[in-house]
mmCIF file of C-alpha atoms in Angstrom:
data_model
loop_
_atom_site.group_PDB
_atom_site.id
_atom_site.type_symbol
_atom_site.label_atom_id
_atom_site.label_comp_id
_atom_site.label_asym_id
_atom_site.label_seq_id
_atom_site.Cartn_x
_atom_site.Cartn_y
_atom_site.Cartn_z
ATOM 1 C CA LEU O 1 8.819 35.179 -12.206
ATOM 2 C CA LEU O 2 9.539 31.967 -10.303
ATOM 3 C CA GLY O 3 12.362 33.659 -8.462
ATOM 4 C CA ALA O 4 9.980 36.437 -7.489
ATOM 5 C CA GLY O 5 7.766 33.875 -5.776
ATOM 6 C CA ILE O 6 4.832 33.026 -8.050
ATOM 7 C CA ASN O 7 3.339 29.580 -7.503
ATOM 8 C CA ASP O 8 0.753 29.444 -10.295
ATOM 9 C CA TRP O 9 1.053 30.047 -14.046
ATOM 10 C CA GLY O 10 -2.674 30.692 -14.393
ATOM 11 C CA GLY O 11 -4.481 29.420 -17.472
ATOM 12 C CA VAL O 12 -2.397 27.293 -19.854
ATOM 13 C CA SER O 13 -4.014 25.946 -23.010
ATOM 14 C CA PRO O 14 -1.981 23.095 -24.518
ATOM 15 C CA VAL O 15 -4.833 22.048 -26.800
ATOM 16 C CA THR O 16 -6.295 25.119 -28.476
ATOM 17 C CA PRO O 17 -4.575 28.193 -29.937
ATOM 18 C CA ASP O 18 -6.750 30.711 -28.067
ATOM 19 C CA HIS O 19 -3.905 32.156 -26.000
ATOM 20 C CA VAL O 20 -4.446 35.389 -24.153
ATOM 21 C CA ASN O 21 -1.727 36.889 -26.291
ATOM 22 C CA PRO O 22 -1.412 35.140 -29.682
ATOM 23 C CA GLU O 23 1.889 36.913 -30.289
ATOM 24 C CA ALA O 24 3.409 35.349 -27.151
ATOM 25 C CA PRO O 25 1.742 31.954 -26.765
ATOM 26 C CA TRP O 26 2.355 29.689 -23.819
ATOM 27 C CA PRO O 27 5.129 27.159 -24.413
ATOM 28 C CA HIS O 28 4.390 23.457 -24.682
ATOM 29 C CA LEU O 29 3.638 21.943 -21.278
ATOM 30 C CA ALA O 30 6.762 19.751 -21.335
ATOM 31 C CA ASP O 31 8.937 22.801 -21.956
ATOM 32 C CA LEU O 32 7.127 24.760 -19.266
ATOM 33 C CA ALA O 33 7.568 21.873 -16.816
ATOM 34 C CA LYS O 34 11.286 21.688 -17.594
ATOM 35 C CA ASP O 35 11.801 25.424 -17.157
ATOM 36 C CA THR O 36 9.829 25.303 -13.914
ATOM 37 C CA ALA O 37 11.924 22.377 -12.683
ATOM 38 C CA THR O 38 15.190 24.256 -13.163
ATOM 39 C CA SER O 39 13.968 26.632 -10.452
ATOM 40 C CA GLY O 40 13.300 23.748 -8.078
ATOM 41 C CA LYS O 41 9.546 23.789 -8.692
ATOM 42 C CA ILE O 42 7.230 21.024 -9.916
ATOM 43 C CA LEU O 43 4.550 21.842 -12.465
ATOM 44 C CA VAL O 44 1.234 20.171 -11.647
ATOM 45 C CA GLU O 45 -2.239 20.581 -13.045
ATOM 46 C CA ARG O 46 -4.969 22.154 -10.919
ATOM 47 C CA LEU O 47 -8.670 22.638 -11.409
ATOM 48 C CA ALA O 48 -10.207 25.995 -12.241
ATOM 49 C CA ILE O 49 -10.777 26.334 -8.486
ATOM 50 C CA HIS O 50 -7.655 26.608 -6.332
ATOM 51 C CA PRO O 51 -6.770 23.658 -4.048
ATOM 52 C CA SER O 52 -7.473 25.478 -0.781
ATOM 53 C CA TYR O 53 -11.050 26.116 -1.896
ATOM 54 C CA VAL O 54 -11.476 22.484 -2.953
ATOM 55 C CA GLN O 55 -10.353 21.299 0.474
ATOM 56 C CA ASN O 56 -12.731 23.736 2.134
ATOM 57 C CA GLY O 57 -15.599 22.960 -0.182
ATOM 58 C CA ASP O 58 -18.242 23.266 2.541
ATOM 59 C CA ASP O 59 -17.525 27.005 2.618
ATOM 60 C CA TRP O 60 -16.827 27.653 -1.066
ATOM 61 C CA LEU O 61 -18.766 25.159 -3.185
ATOM 62 C CA ASP O 62 -22.435 25.005 -4.002
ATOM 63 C CA PRO O 63 -23.739 21.659 -2.693
ATOM 64 C CA ARG O 64 -24.561 20.631 -6.261
ATOM 65 C CA PHE O 65 -20.897 21.033 -7.252
ATOM 66 C CA LYS O 66 -19.234 19.356 -4.275
ATOM 67 C CA HIS O 67 -19.396 15.778 -5.575
ATOM 68 C CA PRO O 68 -18.242 16.466 -9.163
ATOM 69 C CA VAL O 69 -15.426 18.729 -7.921
ATOM 70 C CA LEU O 70 -14.186 16.207 -5.367
ATOM 71 C CA LYS O 71 -14.388 13.475 -8.004
ATOM 72 C CA ALA O 72 -12.126 15.541 -10.264
ATOM 73 C CA ALA O 73 -9.644 16.421 -7.478
ATOM 74 C CA ASN O 74 -7.023 14.455 -5.586
ATOM 75 C CA ALA O 75 -6.282 14.527 -1.858
ATOM 76 C CA SER O 76 -4.226 17.713 -2.252
ATOM 77 C CA GLY O 77 -7.067 19.532 -3.986
ATOM 78 C CA LEU O 78 -5.269 19.449 -7.336
ATOM 79 C CA ALA O 79 -6.576 17.877 -10.536
ATOM 80 C CA ARG O 80 -6.717 14.097 -10.852
ATOM 81 C CA THR O 81 -4.689 13.314 -13.954
ATOM 82 C CA ASN O 82 -5.492 9.578 -14.095
ATOM 83 C CA SER O 83 -8.204 7.170 -13.008
ATOM 84 C CA TRP O 84 -6.076 5.189 -10.544
ATOM 85 C CA SER O 85 -7.258 4.891 -6.952
ATOM 86 C CA PRO O 86 -6.102 2.680 -4.046
ATOM 87 C CA GLY O 87 -7.857 -0.617 -3.487
ATOM 88 C CA GLY O 88 -8.292 -1.703 -7.102
ATOM 89 C CA GLY O 89 -6.019 -4.688 -7.611
ATOM 90 C CA SER O 90 -6.590 -4.887 -11.364
ATOM 91 C CA GLN O 91 -5.575 -1.301 -12.022
ATOM 92 C CA ILE O 92 -2.272 -0.413 -13.644
ATOM 93 C CA ILE O 93 -0.270 1.966 -11.475
ATOM 94 C CA PRO O 94 0.457 5.136 -13.479
ATOM 95 C CA VAL O 95 4.009 5.853 -14.557
ATOM 96 C CA LEU O 96 5.643 8.350 -12.212
ATOM 97 C CA PRO O 97 6.476 11.569 -14.072
ATOM 98 C CA GLN O 98 10.083 12.714 -13.857
ATOM 99 C CA THR O 99 10.686 16.186 -15.214
ATOM 100 C CA PRO O 100 14.205 16.621 -16.641
ATOM 101 C CA GLY O 101 16.350 19.166 -14.854
ATOM 102 C CA LEU O 102 14.448 19.125 -11.574
ATOM 103 C CA ILE O 103 16.577 20.503 -8.767
ATOM 104 C CA ARG O 104 16.480 18.322 -5.679
ATOM 105 C CA ASP O 105 14.489 19.677 -2.778
ATOM 106 C CA ARG O 106 16.939 20.510 0.016
ATOM 107 C CA HIS O 107 14.253 20.494 2.689
ATOM 108 C CA LEU O 108 13.109 17.057 1.574
ATOM 109 C CA GLN O 109 16.699 15.821 1.655
ATOM 110 C CA ARG O 110 17.051 17.040 5.250
ATOM 111 C CA VAL O 111 13.934 15.080 6.179
ATOM 112 C CA ILE O 112 15.348 11.977 4.462
ATOM 113 C CA ASP O 113 18.698 12.422 6.236
ATOM 114 C CA LYS O 114 16.909 12.700 9.567
ATOM 115 C CA ALA O 115 14.966 9.502 8.907
ATOM 116 C CA GLU O 116 18.098 7.640 7.810
ATOM 117 C CA ALA O 117 19.799 8.699 11.034
ATOM 118 C CA GLY O 118 17.036 6.945 12.976
ATOM 119 C CA ASP O 119 15.503 10.136 14.360
ATOM 120 C CA ASP O 120 11.739 10.473 14.726
ATOM 121 C CA LEU O 121 9.959 12.641 12.167
ATOM 122 C CA ASP O 122 7.240 15.062 13.195
ATOM 123 C CA VAL O 123 3.818 15.121 11.561
ATOM 124 C CA GLY O 124 4.787 17.893 9.157
ATOM 125 C CA GLN O 125 7.874 16.031 7.944
ATOM 126 C CA ILE O 126 5.925 12.797 7.441
ATOM 127 C CA THR O 127 3.336 14.764 5.482
ATOM 128 C CA ASP O 128 6.101 16.193 3.291
ATOM 129 C CA LEU O 129 7.187 12.660 2.381
ATOM 130 C CA LEU O 130 3.639 11.522 1.616
ATOM 131 C CA GLU O 131 2.907 14.575 -0.521
ATOM 132 C CA ALA O 132 6.056 14.254 -2.635
ATOM 133 C CA ARG O 133 5.600 14.468 -6.404
ATOM 134 C CA ASN O 134 7.528 13.896 -9.584
ATOM 135 C CA GLY O 135 11.282 13.570 -9.053
ATOM 136 C CA ASP O 136 10.890 14.122 -5.318
ATOM 137 C CA VAL O 137 9.321 10.645 -5.120
ATOM 138 C CA LEU O 138 12.402 9.244 -6.874
ATOM 139 C CA GLN O 139 14.571 11.025 -4.307
ATOM 140 C CA ILE O 140 12.694 9.270 -1.493
ATOM 141 C CA ALA O 141 12.705 5.934 -3.331
ATOM 142 C CA GLU O 142 16.480 6.086 -3.847
ATOM 143 C CA ALA O 143 17.003 6.678 -0.128
ATOM 144 C CA ALA O 144 14.615 3.834 0.774
ATOM 145 C CA ASP O 145 16.325 1.471 -1.650
ATOM 146 C CA SER O 146 19.734 2.397 -0.278
ATOM 147 C CA LEU O 147 18.520 1.661 3.256
ATOM 148 C CA ARG O 148 17.013 -1.657 2.138
ATOM 149 C CA ARG O 149 20.272 -2.659 0.472
ATOM 150 C CA ARG O 150 22.284 -1.868 3.622
ATOM 151 C CA VAL O 151 19.880 -3.660 5.957
ATOM 152 C CA VAL O 152 18.842 -6.771 4.015
ATOM 153 C CA GLY O 153 20.909 -6.797 0.821
ATOM 154 C CA ASP O 154 19.681 -7.921 -2.587
ATOM 155 C CA THR O 155 18.922 -11.559 -1.785
ATOM 156 C CA VAL O 156 15.238 -12.470 -1.600
ATOM 157 C CA SER O 157 14.449 -15.693 0.251
ATOM 158 C CA TYR O 158 11.432 -17.933 0.633
ATOM 159 C CA VAL O 159 10.501 -21.034 2.595
ATOM 160 C CA VAL O 160 8.919 -24.239 1.323
ATOM 161 C CA THR O 161 5.969 -24.686 3.660
ATOM 162 C CA ARG O 162 3.096 -27.107 4.099
ATOM 163 C CA ASN O 163 -0.169 -25.502 5.204
ATOM 164 C CA ILE O 164 -2.160 -27.617 7.641
ATOM 165 C CA ASN O 165 -5.681 -26.410 8.368
ATOM 166 C CA TYR O 166 -6.385 -28.406 11.496
ATOM 167 C CA THR O 167 -10.039 -27.326 11.895
ATOM 168 C CA ASN O 168 -12.573 -25.145 10.148
ATOM 169 C CA ILE O 169 -14.906 -25.039 13.155
ATOM 170 C CA CYS O 170 -15.035 -21.509 14.554
ATOM 171 C CA TYR O 171 -17.327 -19.607 16.896
ATOM 172 C CA PHE O 172 -16.170 -16.203 15.625
ATOM 173 C CA LYS O 173 -18.265 -14.561 12.918
ATOM 174 C CA CYS O 174 -15.666 -12.549 10.995
ATOM 175 C CA GLN O 175 -17.459 -11.171 7.939
ATOM 176 C CA PHE O 176 -14.402 -11.460 5.660
ATOM 177 C CA CYS O 177 -13.845 -15.180 6.255
ATOM 178 C CA ALA O 178 -15.232 -17.770 3.831
ATOM 179 C CA PHE O 179 -13.347 -20.594 5.543
ATOM 180 C CA SER O 180 -14.817 -21.234 8.980
ATOM 181 C CA LYS O 181 -17.856 -23.321 9.850
ATOM 182 C CA GLY O 182 -20.541 -22.616 12.390
ATOM 183 C CA LYS O 183 -24.062 -23.911 12.890
ATOM 184 C CA LEU O 184 -25.376 -21.662 10.111
ATOM 185 C CA SER O 185 -22.831 -22.830 7.515
ATOM 186 C CA GLU O 186 -22.357 -26.535 8.179
ATOM 187 C CA ASN O 187 -23.189 -27.517 4.599
ATOM 188 C CA LEU O 188 -21.518 -24.570 2.881
ATOM 189 C CA ARG O 189 -18.295 -25.383 0.974
ATOM 190 C CA GLY O 190 -17.832 -28.775 2.608
ATOM 191 C CA ARG O 191 -18.490 -30.275 6.007
ATOM 192 C CA PRO O 192 -16.914 -29.147 9.301
ATOM 193 C CA TYR O 193 -13.777 -31.041 10.319
ATOM 194 C CA ASP O 194 -11.324 -31.288 13.206
ATOM 195 C CA LEU O 195 -8.151 -33.156 12.224
ATOM 196 C CA SER O 196 -6.797 -35.852 14.478
ATOM 197 C CA HIS O 197 -3.186 -35.757 15.647
ATOM 198 C CA GLU O 198 -2.489 -38.719 13.379
ATOM 199 C CA GLU O 199 -3.731 -36.825 10.306
ATOM 200 C CA ILE O 200 -1.712 -33.757 11.264
ATOM 201 C CA GLN O 201 1.362 -35.969 11.551
ATOM 202 C CA ARG O 202 0.657 -37.615 8.200
ATOM 203 C CA ARG O 203 0.472 -34.218 6.496
ATOM 204 C CA THR O 204 3.641 -33.103 8.265
ATOM 205 C CA VAL O 205 5.566 -36.136 6.999
ATOM 206 C CA GLU O 206 4.096 -35.689 3.525
ATOM 207 C CA GLY O 207 5.307 -32.091 3.448
ATOM 208 C CA TRP O 208 8.796 -33.050 4.686
ATOM 209 C CA GLU O 209 9.121 -35.762 2.038
ATOM 210 C CA ARG O 210 8.199 -33.230 -0.652
ATOM 211 C CA GLY O 211 10.829 -30.746 0.471
ATOM 212 C CA ALA O 212 9.003 -28.598 3.010
ATOM 213 C CA THR O 213 11.018 -27.301 5.968
ATOM 214 C CA GLU O 214 8.093 -25.595 7.674
ATOM 215 C CA VAL O 215 4.452 -26.289 8.479
ATOM 216 C CA CYS O 216 2.044 -23.380 8.767
ATOM 217 C CA MET O 217 -0.760 -24.252 11.196
ATOM 218 C CA GLN O 218 -4.012 -22.440 10.444
ATOM 219 C CA GLY O 219 -7.496 -23.020 11.744
ATOM 220 C CA GLY O 220 -10.684 -21.685 13.212
ATOM 221 C CA ILE O 221 -11.201 -20.704 16.841
ATOM 222 C CA HIS O 222 -12.740 -23.999 17.974
ATOM 223 C CA PRO O 223 -15.044 -23.468 20.991
ATOM 224 C CA GLU O 224 -13.729 -26.601 22.717
ATOM 225 C CA TYR O 225 -10.014 -25.909 22.235
ATOM 226 C CA THR O 226 -7.933 -24.998 25.264
ATOM 227 C CA GLY O 227 -4.346 -23.863 25.515
ATOM 228 C CA GLU O 228 -3.362 -27.478 26.036
ATOM 229 C CA THR O 229 -4.998 -28.420 22.715
ATOM 230 C CA TYR O 230 -2.611 -26.157 20.829
ATOM 231 C CA VAL O 231 0.391 -27.456 22.753
ATOM 232 C CA GLU O 232 -0.564 -31.035 21.860
ATOM 233 C CA ILE O 233 -0.816 -30.118 18.160
ATOM 234 C CA LEU O 234 2.741 -28.743 18.294
ATOM 235 C CA LYS O 235 3.983 -31.854 20.068
ATOM 236 C CA ALA O 236 2.357 -34.033 17.411
ATOM 237 C CA VAL O 237 4.206 -32.212 14.622
ATOM 238 C CA LYS O 238 7.566 -32.443 16.396
ATOM 239 C CA ALA O 239 7.037 -36.120 17.190
ATOM 240 C CA ALA O 240 6.519 -36.818 13.494
ATOM 241 C CA VAL O 241 9.383 -34.656 12.134
ATOM 242 C CA PRO O 242 11.640 -33.122 14.834
ATOM 243 C CA GLU O 243 13.484 -31.010 12.269
ATOM 244 C CA MET O 244 10.313 -29.297 10.997
ATOM 245 C CA HIS O 245 9.932 -25.603 11.783
ATOM 246 C CA ILE O 246 6.459 -24.656 12.973
ATOM 247 C CA HIS O 247 4.744 -21.386 12.073
ATOM 248 C CA ALA O 248 1.530 -21.471 14.048
ATOM 249 C CA PHE O 249 -1.315 -19.707 15.841
#
């Protein structure tokens, strides 16, 4: 059947015994997935409505059903099989399924080879990578890991740095920032400050003596700062510890 071109097994009931034909029941889902994989196909769950109709819900779904159907579907219009969604830091990422016996996708491998050669991928090829499932994701991950190993190796480095927040006075009103001070927040989470060069130097020396090899300069966009102000801050750091690397602005 797979060789003949079918792409959907229809209704499969892994829970109840009410098969269409009790004398020839559907196999267990794991067995069905394995047999499907040996033909180079990946078995995935769909909703009772086919994916193309989910993705064109404005034409095919009653308005009362649109929200519950979309809530039950993923971006491909197939069934959501877990509660994970991007943006939730406390969520546990689901384990990637890997069906035994899955034949590697030759088209996907050609796309990977093209990317590894440094050639640009077209939109369709990029979409193929993003829509990969099951063992195809492992195929992509293996190629990415191989590239990482060739480019940067297996050593992970870090730098001992001393953060110096030279001012919290800022005339920008970025909604995500709980750090900066303006006229409306002068008494919120401490008073406004603008460090002197001497204090910046003291913190630089303190960091160096504790093992830091870098200072990271961070601060608000002070309305009275000019380009020369930033240059003088850099000079102050170098005058205190010439060997200190500066990561700033």
